mmCIF file of C-alpha atoms and ligand atoms in Angstrom:
data_model
loop_
_atom_site.group_PDB
_atom_site.id
_atom_site.type_symbol
_atom_site.label_atom_id
_atom_site.label_comp_id
_atom_site.label_asym_id
_atom_site.label_seq_id
_atom_site.Cartn_x
_atom_site.Cartn_y
_atom_site.Cartn_z
ATOM 1 C CA MET A 109 0.000 0.000 0.000
ATOM 2 C CA PRO A 110 1.551 3.370 -1.013
ATOM 3 C CA THR A 111 1.846 6.060 1.673
ATOM 4 C CA SER A 112 1.085 9.713 0.926
ATOM 5 C CA VAL A 113 1.842 12.635 3.219
ATOM 6 C CA VAL A 114 -0.628 15.506 2.686
ATOM 7 C CA THR A 115 0.489 18.776 4.302
ATOM 8 C CA GLY A 116 -2.507 21.046 4.817
ATOM 9 C CA GLY A 117 -4.627 17.873 4.794
ATOM 10 C CA ALA A 118 -7.223 19.320 7.205
ATOM 11 C CA GLY A 119 -7.959 22.208 4.829
ATOM 12 C CA PHE A 120 -10.465 22.491 1.994
ATOM 13 C CA LEU A 121 -8.431 20.968 -0.861
ATOM 14 C CA GLY A 122 -6.207 18.783 1.331
ATOM 15 C CA SER A 123 -9.155 16.982 2.930
ATOM 16 C CA HIS A 124 -10.754 16.227 -0.456
ATOM 17 C CA LEU A 125 -7.372 14.992 -1.700
ATOM 18 C CA ALA A 126 -7.032 12.760 1.393
ATOM 19 C CA ASP A 127 -10.498 11.277 0.714
ATOM 20 C CA ALA A 128 -9.524 10.500 -2.889
ATOM 21 C CA LEU A 129 -6.164 8.960 -1.919
ATOM 22 C CA LEU A 130 -7.828 6.753 0.740
ATOM 23 C CA ALA A 131 -10.369 5.658 -1.883
ATOM 24 C CA ASN A 132 -7.439 4.802 -4.205
ATOM 25 C CA GLY A 133 -5.949 2.497 -1.526
ATOM 26 C CA HIS A 134 -3.279 4.823 -0.119
ATOM 27 C CA ARG A 135 -2.272 5.223 3.501
ATOM 28 C CA VAL A 136 -2.568 8.968 4.234
ATOM 29 C CA ILE A 137 -0.570 10.951 6.799
ATOM 30 C CA CYS A 138 -2.151 14.391 7.222
ATOM 31 C CA VAL A 139 0.200 17.064 8.619
ATOM 32 C CA ASP A 140 -1.582 20.266 9.632
ATOM 33 C CA ASN A 141 -1.448 22.936 12.348
ATOM 34 C CA LEU A 142 -5.183 23.747 11.915
ATOM 35 C CA GLU A 143 -4.364 27.431 11.280
ATOM 36 C CA THR A 144 -7.070 27.673 8.608
ATOM 37 C CA GLY A 145 -8.123 24.014 8.449
ATOM 38 C CA SER A 146 -10.365 22.112 10.815
ATOM 39 C CA LEU A 147 -10.798 18.715 12.446
ATOM 40 C CA ALA A 148 -14.382 18.757 11.131
ATOM 41 C CA ASN A 149 -12.939 18.269 7.608
ATOM 42 C CA ILE A 150 -11.207 15.011 8.570
ATOM 43 C CA GLU A 151 -13.291 13.561 11.410
ATOM 44 C CA HIS A 152 -15.009 11.118 9.010
ATOM 45 C CA MET A 153 -11.609 9.588 8.072
ATOM 46 C CA ARG A 154 -11.534 6.946 10.756
ATOM 47 C CA ALA A 155 -9.811 4.269 8.699
ATOM 48 C CA ASP A 156 -6.622 2.702 10.111
ATOM 49 C CA GLU A 157 -5.009 3.966 6.912
ATOM 50 C CA PHE A 158 -5.471 7.608 7.998
ATOM 51 C CA VAL A 159 -3.184 9.345 10.517
ATOM 52 C CA PHE A 160 -3.414 12.976 11.653
ATOM 53 C CA VAL A 161 -0.141 14.604 12.773
ATOM 54 C CA PRO A 162 -0.726 18.039 14.364
ATOM 55 C CA HIS A 163 2.386 19.970 13.382
ATOM 56 C CA ASP A 164 3.474 23.431 12.225
ATOM 57 C CA LEU A 165 5.451 22.869 9.005
ATOM 58 C CA ILE A 166 7.596 25.904 9.815
ATOM 59 C CA GLN A 167 9.392 23.432 12.147
ATOM 60 C CA ALA A 168 11.228 20.389 10.746
ATOM 61 C CA ILE A 169 9.079 17.272 10.436
ATOM 62 C CA ARG A 170 10.051 13.674 11.173
ATOM 63 C CA ILE A 171 7.973 10.708 10.072
ATOM 64 C CA ASP A 172 9.045 7.246 11.181
ATOM 65 C CA GLU A 173 7.729 5.163 8.311
ATOM 66 C CA PRO A 174 8.314 4.902 4.564
ATOM 67 C CA VAL A 175 6.681 7.595 2.431
ATOM 68 C CA ASP A 176 6.077 7.352 -1.329
ATOM 69 C CA PHE A 177 4.429 10.701 -2.090
ATOM 70 C CA VAL A 178 4.460 14.141 -0.446
ATOM 71 C CA TYR A 179 1.643 16.509 -1.433
ATOM 72 C CA HIS A 180 2.592 19.943 -0.052
ATOM 73 C CA LEU A 181 -0.583 22.020 0.308
ATOM 74 C CA ALA A 182 -0.002 23.713 3.684
ATOM 75 C CA SER A 183 -0.448 27.477 3.335
ATOM 76 C CA PRO A 184 -3.121 30.056 4.028
ATOM 77 C CA ALA A 185 -4.935 30.414 0.706
ATOM 78 C CA SER A 186 -7.806 32.854 1.039
ATOM 79 C CA PRO A 187 -6.900 36.557 0.746
ATOM 80 C CA ILE A 188 -8.451 37.320 4.162
ATOM 81 C CA ASP A 189 -6.264 34.587 5.711
ATOM 82 C CA TYR A 190 -2.948 35.600 4.171
ATOM 83 C CA LEU A 191 -3.623 39.303 4.796
ATOM 84 C CA ARG A 192 -4.230 38.386 8.477
ATOM 85 C CA LEU A 193 -1.201 36.021 8.567
ATOM 86 C CA PRO A 194 1.455 37.690 6.367
ATOM 87 C CA LEU A 195 4.538 36.368 8.184
ATOM 88 C CA GLN A 196 3.157 32.851 8.642
ATOM 89 C CA THR A 197 2.342 32.819 4.907
ATOM 90 C CA LEU A 198 5.902 33.780 3.983
ATOM 91 C CA LYS A 199 7.324 31.300 6.517
ATOM 92 C CA VAL A 200 5.238 28.311 5.444
ATOM 93 C CA GLY A 201 6.063 29.091 1.799
ATOM 94 C CA SER A 202 9.779 29.219 2.603
ATOM 95 C CA TYR A 203 10.743 27.191 5.738
ATOM 96 C CA GLY A 204 7.631 25.031 5.384
ATOM 97 C CA THR A 205 8.440 24.155 1.776
ATOM 98 C CA HIS A 206 12.098 23.467 2.736
ATOM 99 C CA ASN A 207 10.870 21.065 5.424
ATOM 100 C CA ALA A 208 8.406 19.298 3.123
ATOM 101 C CA LEU A 209 11.054 18.989 0.373
ATOM 102 C CA GLY A 210 13.577 17.763 2.967
ATOM 103 C CA LEU A 211 11.112 15.047 3.984
ATOM 104 C CA ALA A 212 10.629 14.011 0.336
ATOM 105 C CA LYS A 213 14.403 13.933 -0.186
ATOM 106 C CA PHE A 214 15.022 11.827 2.944
ATOM 107 C CA LYS A 215 12.224 9.386 2.071
ATOM 108 C CA ARG A 216 13.029 9.365 -1.688
ATOM 109 C CA ALA A 217 9.386 10.284 -2.235
ATOM 110 C CA ARG A 218 7.879 12.125 -5.187
ATOM 111 C CA PHE A 219 6.955 15.704 -4.188
ATOM 112 C CA LEU A 220 4.066 17.873 -5.424
ATOM 113 C CA LEU A 221 3.997 21.607 -4.706
ATOM 114 C CA ALA A 222 0.552 23.222 -4.627
ATOM 115 C CA SER A 223 1.377 26.506 -6.312
ATOM 116 C CA THR A 224 -1.158 28.987 -7.594
ATOM 117 C CA SER A 225 -2.369 31.113 -10.466
ATOM 118 C CA GLU A 226 -1.307 34.045 -8.242
ATOM 119 C CA VAL A 227 2.275 33.507 -9.495
ATOM 120 C CA TYR A 228 1.006 35.224 -12.670
ATOM 121 C CA GLY A 229 -0.194 38.254 -10.641
ATOM 122 C CA ASP A 230 -2.453 40.639 -12.573
ATOM 123 C CA PRO A 231 -1.518 39.097 -15.925
ATOM 124 C CA GLU A 232 -0.697 40.876 -19.169
ATOM 125 C CA VAL A 233 -1.057 37.566 -21.039
ATOM 126 C CA HIS A 234 -4.524 36.054 -21.176
ATOM 127 C CA PRO A 235 -5.258 33.157 -20.861
ATOM 128 C CA GLN A 236 -2.160 32.310 -18.827
ATOM 129 C CA PRO A 237 0.155 29.569 -20.193
ATOM 130 C CA GLU A 238 2.873 28.133 -17.921
ATOM 131 C CA THR A 239 5.547 29.891 -20.024
ATOM 132 C CA TYR A 240 4.281 33.339 -18.913
ATOM 133 C CA TRP A 241 6.419 34.542 -15.967
ATOM 134 C CA GLY A 242 3.935 36.885 -14.410
ATOM 135 C CA HIS A 243 3.318 40.443 -13.304
ATOM 136 C CA VAL A 244 3.360 40.440 -9.504
ATOM 137 C CA ASN A 245 3.598 43.404 -7.124
ATOM 138 C CA PRO A 246 6.141 42.255 -4.505
ATOM 139 C CA ILE A 247 5.375 45.052 -2.033
ATOM 140 C CA GLY A 248 1.566 45.123 -2.174
ATOM 141 C CA PRO A 249 -0.538 43.336 0.472
ATOM 142 C CA ARG A 250 -0.964 40.215 -1.728
ATOM 143 C CA GLY A 251 2.833 40.001 -2.216
ATOM 144 C CA VAL A 252 3.225 37.809 0.905
ATOM 145 C CA TYR A 253 1.268 35.020 -0.774
ATOM 146 C CA ASP A 254 2.340 35.506 -4.396
ATOM 147 C CA GLU A 255 6.052 35.821 -3.627
ATOM 148 C CA ALA A 256 5.961 32.937 -1.105
ATOM 149 C CA LYS A 257 4.591 30.700 -3.870
ATOM 150 C CA ARG A 258 7.109 31.995 -6.423
ATOM 151 C CA TYR A 259 9.913 31.287 -3.912
ATOM 152 C CA ALA A 260 8.445 27.826 -3.254
ATOM 153 C CA GLU A 261 8.505 27.104 -7.008
ATOM 154 C CA ALA A 262 12.165 28.220 -7.242
ATOM 155 C CA LEU A 263 13.016 26.068 -4.211
ATOM 156 C CA THR A 264 11.240 23.042 -5.657
ATOM 157 C CA MET A 265 13.197 23.321 -8.917
ATOM 158 C CA ALA A 266 16.478 23.734 -6.959
ATOM 159 C CA TYR A 267 15.788 20.556 -4.944
ATOM 160 C CA HIS A 268 14.982 18.832 -8.218
ATOM 161 C CA ARG A 269 17.978 20.049 -10.236
ATOM 162 C CA GLN A 270 20.638 20.094 -7.520
ATOM 163 C CA GLN A 271 19.432 17.488 -4.992
ATOM 164 C CA GLY A 272 17.808 15.044 -7.396
ATOM 165 C CA VAL A 273 14.377 15.102 -5.714
ATOM 166 C CA ASP A 274 11.541 13.892 -7.951
ATOM 167 C CA THR A 275 9.256 16.947 -7.954
ATOM 168 C CA CYS A 276 6.283 18.483 -9.719
ATOM 169 C CA ILE A 277 4.464 21.813 -9.482
ATOM 170 C CA VAL A 278 0.757 22.416 -9.971
ATOM 171 C CA ARG A 279 -0.530 25.950 -10.495
ATOM 172 C CA ILE A 280 -4.035 25.800 -9.079
ATOM 173 C CA PHE A 281 -6.684 28.228 -10.339
ATOM 174 C CA ASN A 282 -9.761 29.235 -8.276
ATOM 175 C CA THR A 283 -11.376 26.049 -6.993
ATOM 176 C CA PHE A 284 -14.635 25.612 -5.096
ATOM 177 C CA GLY A 285 -16.766 22.945 -3.468
ATOM 178 C CA PRO A 286 -18.030 21.584 -0.159
ATOM 179 C CA ARG A 287 -15.981 22.302 3.016
ATOM 180 C CA MET A 288 -15.026 25.866 2.095
ATOM 181 C CA ARG A 289 -15.566 27.860 5.277
ATOM 182 C CA PRO A 290 -18.641 30.122 5.043
ATOM 183 C CA TYR A 291 -16.515 33.048 6.277
ATOM 184 C CA ASP A 292 -13.283 32.260 4.398
ATOM 185 C CA GLY A 293 -13.824 35.465 2.409
ATOM 186 C CA ARG A 294 -13.493 34.009 -1.087
ATOM 187 C CA ALA A 295 -16.127 34.878 -3.661
ATOM 188 C CA ILE A 296 -18.054 31.588 -3.858
ATOM 189 C CA PRO A 297 -18.410 30.906 -0.104
ATOM 190 C CA ASN A 298 -19.330 34.568 0.463
ATOM 191 C CA PHE A 299 -21.944 34.586 -2.308
ATOM 192 C CA VAL A 300 -23.383 31.217 -1.269
ATOM 193 C CA ARG A 301 -23.659 32.193 2.407
ATOM 194 C CA GLN A 302 -25.262 35.490 1.434
ATOM 195 C CA ALA A 303 -27.706 33.737 -0.932
ATOM 196 C CA VAL A 304 -28.680 31.108 1.663
ATOM 197 C CA GLU A 305 -29.268 33.837 4.255
ATOM 198 C CA GLN A 306 -31.187 35.946 1.642
ATOM 199 C CA LYS A 307 -28.703 38.776 2.323
ATOM 200 C CA PRO A 308 -27.210 41.163 -0.292
ATOM 201 C CA ILE A 309 -24.488 39.641 -2.509
ATOM 202 C CA THR A 310 -21.299 41.727 -2.173
ATOM 203 C CA VAL A 311 -19.598 42.228 -5.550
ATOM 204 C CA TYR A 312 -16.294 44.093 -5.237
ATOM 205 C CA GLY A 313 -15.581 46.836 -7.783
ATOM 206 C CA ASP A 314 -17.969 46.915 -10.741
ATOM 207 C CA GLY A 315 -17.900 43.100 -11.056
ATOM 208 C CA SER A 316 -16.205 43.159 -14.480
ATOM 209 C CA GLN A 317 -13.101 41.344 -13.191
ATOM 210 C CA THR A 318 -12.990 37.690 -14.254
ATOM 211 C CA ARG A 319 -12.158 34.333 -12.697
ATOM 212 C CA SER A 320 -12.421 30.729 -13.905
ATOM 213 C CA PHE A 321 -13.866 28.327 -11.315
ATOM 214 C CA CYS A 322 -12.903 24.657 -11.066
ATOM 215 C CA TYR A 323 -14.949 22.118 -9.084
ATOM 216 C CA VAL A 324 -12.901 20.412 -6.364
ATOM 217 C CA ASP A 325 -13.349 16.840 -7.708
ATOM 218 C CA ASP A 326 -11.805 17.868 -11.055
ATOM 219 C CA LEU A 327 -8.932 19.590 -9.280
ATOM 220 C CA VAL A 328 -8.137 16.588 -7.054
ATOM 221 C CA ARG A 329 -8.163 14.264 -10.086
ATOM 222 C CA GLY A 330 -5.621 16.592 -11.728
ATOM 223 C CA LEU A 331 -3.359 16.668 -8.643
ATOM 224 C CA ILE A 332 -3.210 12.861 -8.474
ATOM 225 C CA LEU A 333 -2.601 12.499 -12.233
ATOM 226 C CA LEU A 334 0.269 14.998 -12.043
ATOM 227 C CA GLN A 335 1.791 13.363 -8.951
ATOM 228 C CA GLU A 336 1.664 9.965 -10.684
ATOM 229 C CA SER A 337 3.191 11.333 -13.925
ATOM 230 C CA GLY A 338 6.884 11.881 -14.599
ATOM 231 C CA GLU A 339 6.423 15.637 -15.205
ATOM 232 C CA HIS A 340 8.693 18.170 -13.448
ATOM 233 C CA LEU A 341 7.707 21.526 -14.963
ATOM 234 C CA PRO A 342 4.645 23.508 -13.773
ATOM 235 C CA VAL A 343 1.196 22.471 -14.987
ATOM 236 C CA ASN A 344 -1.915 24.687 -14.757
ATOM 237 C CA ILE A 345 -4.976 22.945 -13.327
ATOM 238 C CA GLY A 346 -8.195 24.928 -13.506
ATOM 239 C CA ASN A 347 -11.386 25.288 -15.476
ATOM 240 C CA PRO A 348 -10.822 27.532 -18.520
ATOM 241 C CA ASN A 349 -14.448 28.747 -18.601
ATOM 242 C CA GLU A 350 -14.185 32.370 -17.525
ATOM 243 C CA PHE A 351 -16.909 34.468 -15.871
ATOM 244 C CA THR A 352 -17.134 38.036 -14.620
ATOM 245 C CA LEU A 353 -17.829 38.296 -10.907
ATOM 246 C CA LEU A 354 -21.176 39.868 -11.756
ATOM 247 C CA GLU A 355 -22.068 36.777 -13.825
ATOM 248 C CA LEU A 356 -21.007 34.566 -10.913
ATOM 249 C CA ALA A 357 -23.234 36.502 -8.498
ATOM 250 C CA GLU A 358 -26.191 36.096 -10.891
ATOM 251 C CA LYS A 359 -25.537 32.346 -11.243
ATOM 252 C CA VAL A 360 -25.416 31.861 -7.474
ATOM 253 C CA ILE A 361 -28.715 33.743 -7.085
ATOM 254 C CA GLU A 362 -30.264 31.504 -9.774
ATOM 255 C CA VAL A 363 -28.951 28.146 -8.500
ATOM 256 C CA PHE A 364 -29.744 28.933 -4.846
ATOM 257 C CA GLU A 365 -33.145 30.417 -5.800
ATOM 258 C CA ALA A 366 -32.292 33.489 -3.728
ATOM 259 C CA THR A 367 -34.082 36.814 -3.576
ATOM 260 C CA SER A 368 -30.832 38.644 -2.677
ATOM 261 C CA GLU A 369 -29.984 41.932 -4.359
ATOM 262 C CA ILE A 370 -26.449 42.615 -5.634
ATOM 263 C CA VAL A 371 -24.518 45.401 -3.884
ATOM 264 C CA PHE A 372 -21.168 46.836 -4.974
ATOM 265 C CA GLU A 373 -18.282 47.335 -2.533
ATOM 266 C CA ALA A 374 -14.684 48.578 -2.842
ATOM 267 C CA LEU A 375 -12.282 46.507 -4.928
ATOM 268 C CA PRO A 376 -9.356 45.145 -2.822
ATOM 269 C CA VAL A 377 -5.833 46.451 -3.570
ATOM 270 C CA ASP A 378 -4.068 44.655 -6.458
ATOM 271 C CA ASP A 379 -7.113 42.475 -7.196
ATOM 272 C CA PRO A 380 -6.271 40.767 -10.537
ATOM 273 C CA LYS A 381 -8.540 41.976 -13.364
ATOM 274 C CA VAL A 382 -8.589 38.743 -15.339
ATOM 275 C CA ARG A 383 -7.719 35.112 -14.698
ATOM 276 C CA GLN A 384 -8.086 32.134 -17.035
ATOM 277 C CA PRO A 385 -5.856 29.078 -17.272
ATOM 278 C CA ASP A 386 -4.443 27.845 -20.556
ATOM 279 C CA ILE A 387 -4.744 24.078 -19.937
ATOM 280 C CA THR A 388 -3.027 22.886 -23.123
ATOM 281 C CA ARG A 389 -0.197 21.304 -21.079
ATOM 282 C CA ALA A 390 -2.592 19.558 -18.671
ATOM 283 C CA ARG A 391 -4.420 18.093 -21.670
ATOM 284 C CA GLN A 392 -1.182 17.004 -23.391
ATOM 285 C CA VAL A 393 0.863 15.801 -20.411
ATOM 286 C CA LEU A 394 -1.908 14.363 -18.197
ATOM 287 C CA GLY A 395 -4.875 13.862 -20.527
ATOM 288 C CA TRP A 396 -6.736 16.018 -17.978
ATOM 289 C CA GLU A 397 -9.566 18.434 -18.492
ATOM 290 C CA PRO A 398 -12.423 19.473 -16.217
ATOM 291 C CA ARG A 399 -15.729 17.598 -16.392
ATOM 292 C CA ILE A 400 -17.894 19.688 -14.048
ATOM 293 C CA GLU A 401 -18.966 23.143 -15.170
ATOM 294 C CA LEU A 402 -19.870 26.035 -12.883
ATOM 295 C CA ASP A 403 -23.666 25.488 -12.863
ATOM 296 C CA GLU A 404 -23.343 21.809 -12.026
ATOM 297 C CA GLY A 405 -20.684 22.510 -9.394
ATOM 298 C CA LEU A 406 -22.916 25.110 -7.728
ATOM 299 C CA ARG A 407 -25.815 22.623 -7.722
ATOM 300 C CA LYS A 408 -23.561 19.977 -6.112
ATOM 301 C CA LEU A 409 -22.451 22.545 -3.556
ATOM 302 C CA ARG A 410 -26.078 23.392 -2.765
ATOM 303 C CA ALA A 411 -26.949 19.693 -2.373
ATOM 304 C CA SER A 412 -24.032 19.257 0.083
ATOM 305 C CA LEU A 413 -25.257 21.971 2.462
ATOM 306 C CA PRO A 414 -27.362 21.103 5.521
ATOM 307 C CA ARG A 415 -31.035 21.508 4.632
ATOM 308 C CA GLU A 416 -32.223 25.002 5.326
ATOM 309 C CA ALA A 417 -34.551 25.151 8.343
ATOM 310 C CA PRO A 418 -38.178 25.541 7.259
ATOM 311 C CA VAL A 419 -39.456 29.038 7.841
ATOM 312 C CA ALA A 420 -42.067 28.958 10.647
HETATM 313 P P1 LIG B 851 -7.104 25.991 3.315
HETATM 314 O O1 LIG B 851 -6.795 27.225 4.086
HETATM 315 O O2 LIG B 851 -8.469 25.395 3.430
HETATM 316 O O3 LIG B 851 -6.049 24.842 3.642
HETATM 317 C C1 LIG B 851 -4.709 25.096 3.969
HETATM 318 C C2 LIG B 851 -4.313 24.147 5.086
HETATM 319 O O4 LIG B 851 -2.936 24.366 5.422
HETATM 320 C C3 LIG B 851 -5.129 24.376 6.360
HETATM 321 O O5 LIG B 851 -5.649 23.150 6.853
HETATM 322 C C4 LIG B 851 -4.116 24.990 7.332
HETATM 323 O O6 LIG B 851 -4.420 24.725 8.679
HETATM 324 C C5 LIG B 851 -2.816 24.357 6.842
HETATM 325 N N1 LIG B 851 -1.620 25.130 7.216
HETATM 326 C C6 LIG B 851 -1.396 26.450 7.015
HETATM 327 N N2 LIG B 851 -0.190 26.796 7.513
HETATM 328 C C7 LIG B 851 0.364 25.663 8.021
HETATM 329 C C8 LIG B 851 1.592 25.356 8.682
HETATM 330 N N3 LIG B 851 2.503 26.316 8.927
HETATM 331 N N4 LIG B 851 1.831 24.079 9.072
HETATM 332 C C9 LIG B 851 0.895 23.105 8.857
HETATM 333 N N5 LIG B 851 -0.280 23.335 8.240
HETATM 334 C C10 LIG B 851 -0.550 24.599 7.828
HETATM 335 O O7 LIG B 851 -6.767 26.335 1.790
HETATM 336 P P2 LIG B 851 -7.040 25.505 0.448
HETATM 337 O O8 LIG B 851 -7.967 26.292 -0.381
HETATM 338 O O9 LIG B 851 -7.362 24.098 0.777
HETATM 339 O O10 LIG B 851 -5.594 25.568 -0.242
HETATM 340 C C11 LIG B 851 -4.678 24.494 -0.157
HETATM 341 C C12 LIG B 851 -3.458 24.798 -1.022
HETATM 342 O O11 LIG B 851 -3.840 25.008 -2.376
HETATM 343 C C13 LIG B 851 -2.694 26.049 -0.580
HETATM 344 O O12 LIG B 851 -1.308 25.804 -0.730
HETATM 345 C C14 LIG B 851 -3.145 27.095 -1.588
HETATM 346 O O13 LIG B 851 -2.165 28.077 -1.774
HETATM 347 C C15 LIG B 851 -3.355 26.248 -2.837
HETATM 348 N N6 LIG B 851 -4.330 26.884 -3.749
HETATM 349 C C16 LIG B 851 -5.668 26.830 -3.495
HETATM 350 C C17 LIG B 851 -6.562 27.441 -4.366
HETATM 351 C C18 LIG B 851 -8.050 27.381 -4.160
HETATM 352 O O14 LIG B 851 -8.808 27.875 -5.007
HETATM 353 N N7 LIG B 851 -8.561 26.761 -3.108
HETATM 354 C C19 LIG B 851 -6.075 28.133 -5.495
HETATM 355 C C20 LIG B 851 -4.699 28.188 -5.684
HETATM 356 C C21 LIG B 851 -3.831 27.541 -4.827
HETATM 357 N N1 LIG B 852 -14.978 39.062 -4.584
HETATM 358 C C1 LIG B 852 -16.193 39.727 -4.605
HETATM 359 N N2 LIG B 852 -17.016 39.648 -3.516
HETATM 360 C C2 LIG B 852 -16.699 38.900 -2.422
HETATM 361 C C3 LIG B 852 -15.460 38.181 -2.404
HETATM 362 C C4 LIG B 852 -14.620 38.295 -3.516
HETATM 363 O O1 LIG B 852 -16.528 40.405 -5.588
HETATM 364 O O2 LIG B 852 -17.518 38.867 -1.467
HETATM 365 C C5 LIG B 852 -14.100 39.148 -5.771
HETATM 366 C C6 LIG B 852 -12.644 39.512 -5.502
HETATM 367 O O3 LIG B 852 -12.489 40.923 -5.450
HETATM 368 C C7 LIG B 852 -11.969 38.888 -6.717
HETATM 369 C C8 LIG B 852 -12.809 37.663 -7.014
HETATM 370 O O4 LIG B 852 -14.046 37.855 -6.326
HETATM 371 O O5 LIG B 852 -12.044 39.779 -7.816
HETATM 372 C C9 LIG B 852 -12.192 36.358 -6.514
HETATM 373 O O6 LIG B 852 -11.819 36.542 -5.176
HETATM 374 P P1 LIG B 852 -11.383 35.342 -4.244
HETATM 375 O O7 LIG B 852 -11.071 35.922 -2.908
HETATM 376 O O8 LIG B 852 -12.416 34.265 -4.320
HETATM 377 O O9 LIG B 852 -10.100 34.761 -4.937
HETATM 378 P P2 LIG B 852 -8.825 35.441 -5.660
HETATM 379 O O10 LIG B 852 -8.983 35.033 -7.065
HETATM 380 O O11 LIG B 852 -8.850 36.928 -5.479
HETATM 381 O O12 LIG B 852 -7.698 34.798 -4.954
#
């Protein structure tokens, strides 16, 4: 039975990845300090094949059993989290990635870095292929996340080229699904919470900025395919169907049958104006493409929520 370490395994993506790996017959060791994750995301994983190790990745990690794969996902990911935790974000991207790569080197395990579309910043090339090097503001508030991930990519390639570690890098584009925290601040959990509570939907700016939303099951399938491939260079994983934020708000209202109005609030500093993955490499290298479009993903998300209490 192969053993996979998932750092950040109690978070949104990490817990879905752990579920998929367990279903594929892996033993899973989840390493997490619960900074933005939660035990509620993993409490259903009671199998003997699942182990939770509470640990801050900023400190070196020791695991006393063979490891075949390291999936390194630990990092704050939502803008409200990394703006609240700027130093921890830089430290987990740097020391944390060193420690996870060191573990992979020691165990001779294959290593996957969860990088991000944020390495492209507010892009001048659209859609973004992996060959585009980005347009990031290093000193703006989002710089702590974007530069931590860019450093982590450089570090991963150095461990690969100089230390011979078998590595890969996935650049994840906006992903959504069950287990996102209602108050994690990202667009879909905000809009969904607001729609369920029949409150106004808060669109930042004029809503003309775009994002491309991938359902979590598609994303996890891509992570596992990449980890099990022989690829070393970055691969974009995301859904190339692009929507304005205003279109997203309207879709959420429709799918959740909400009566909410749309209100406009200030656009955050350095908020990227467009984002759309070019997934040519994912198609060629992994034979991967998304199967679940935004409408269907939103319907699945609605079905996963606890039933709304009947109005008395
Ligand atoms: P999340 O906040 O739900 O999960 C991150 C997990 O990492 C949490 O469980 C948190 O407790 C843990 N963590 C943070 N710092 C840690 C530390 N120092 N030591 C140990 N554990 C630590 O976020 P997510 O959306 O699941 O994102 C997971 C990964 O995917 C992140 O690396 C993120 O940058 C990347 N990513 C996510 C998206 C997305 O749309 N969700 C997009 C791009 C990249
Ligand atoms: N956004 C919004 N209303 C919200 C939350 C986010 O309009 O309540 C916008 C945000 O300004 C950005 C987009 O939605 O343009 C995606 O934001 P998110 O935080 O989900 O992810 P990002 O792509 O910025 O990392």
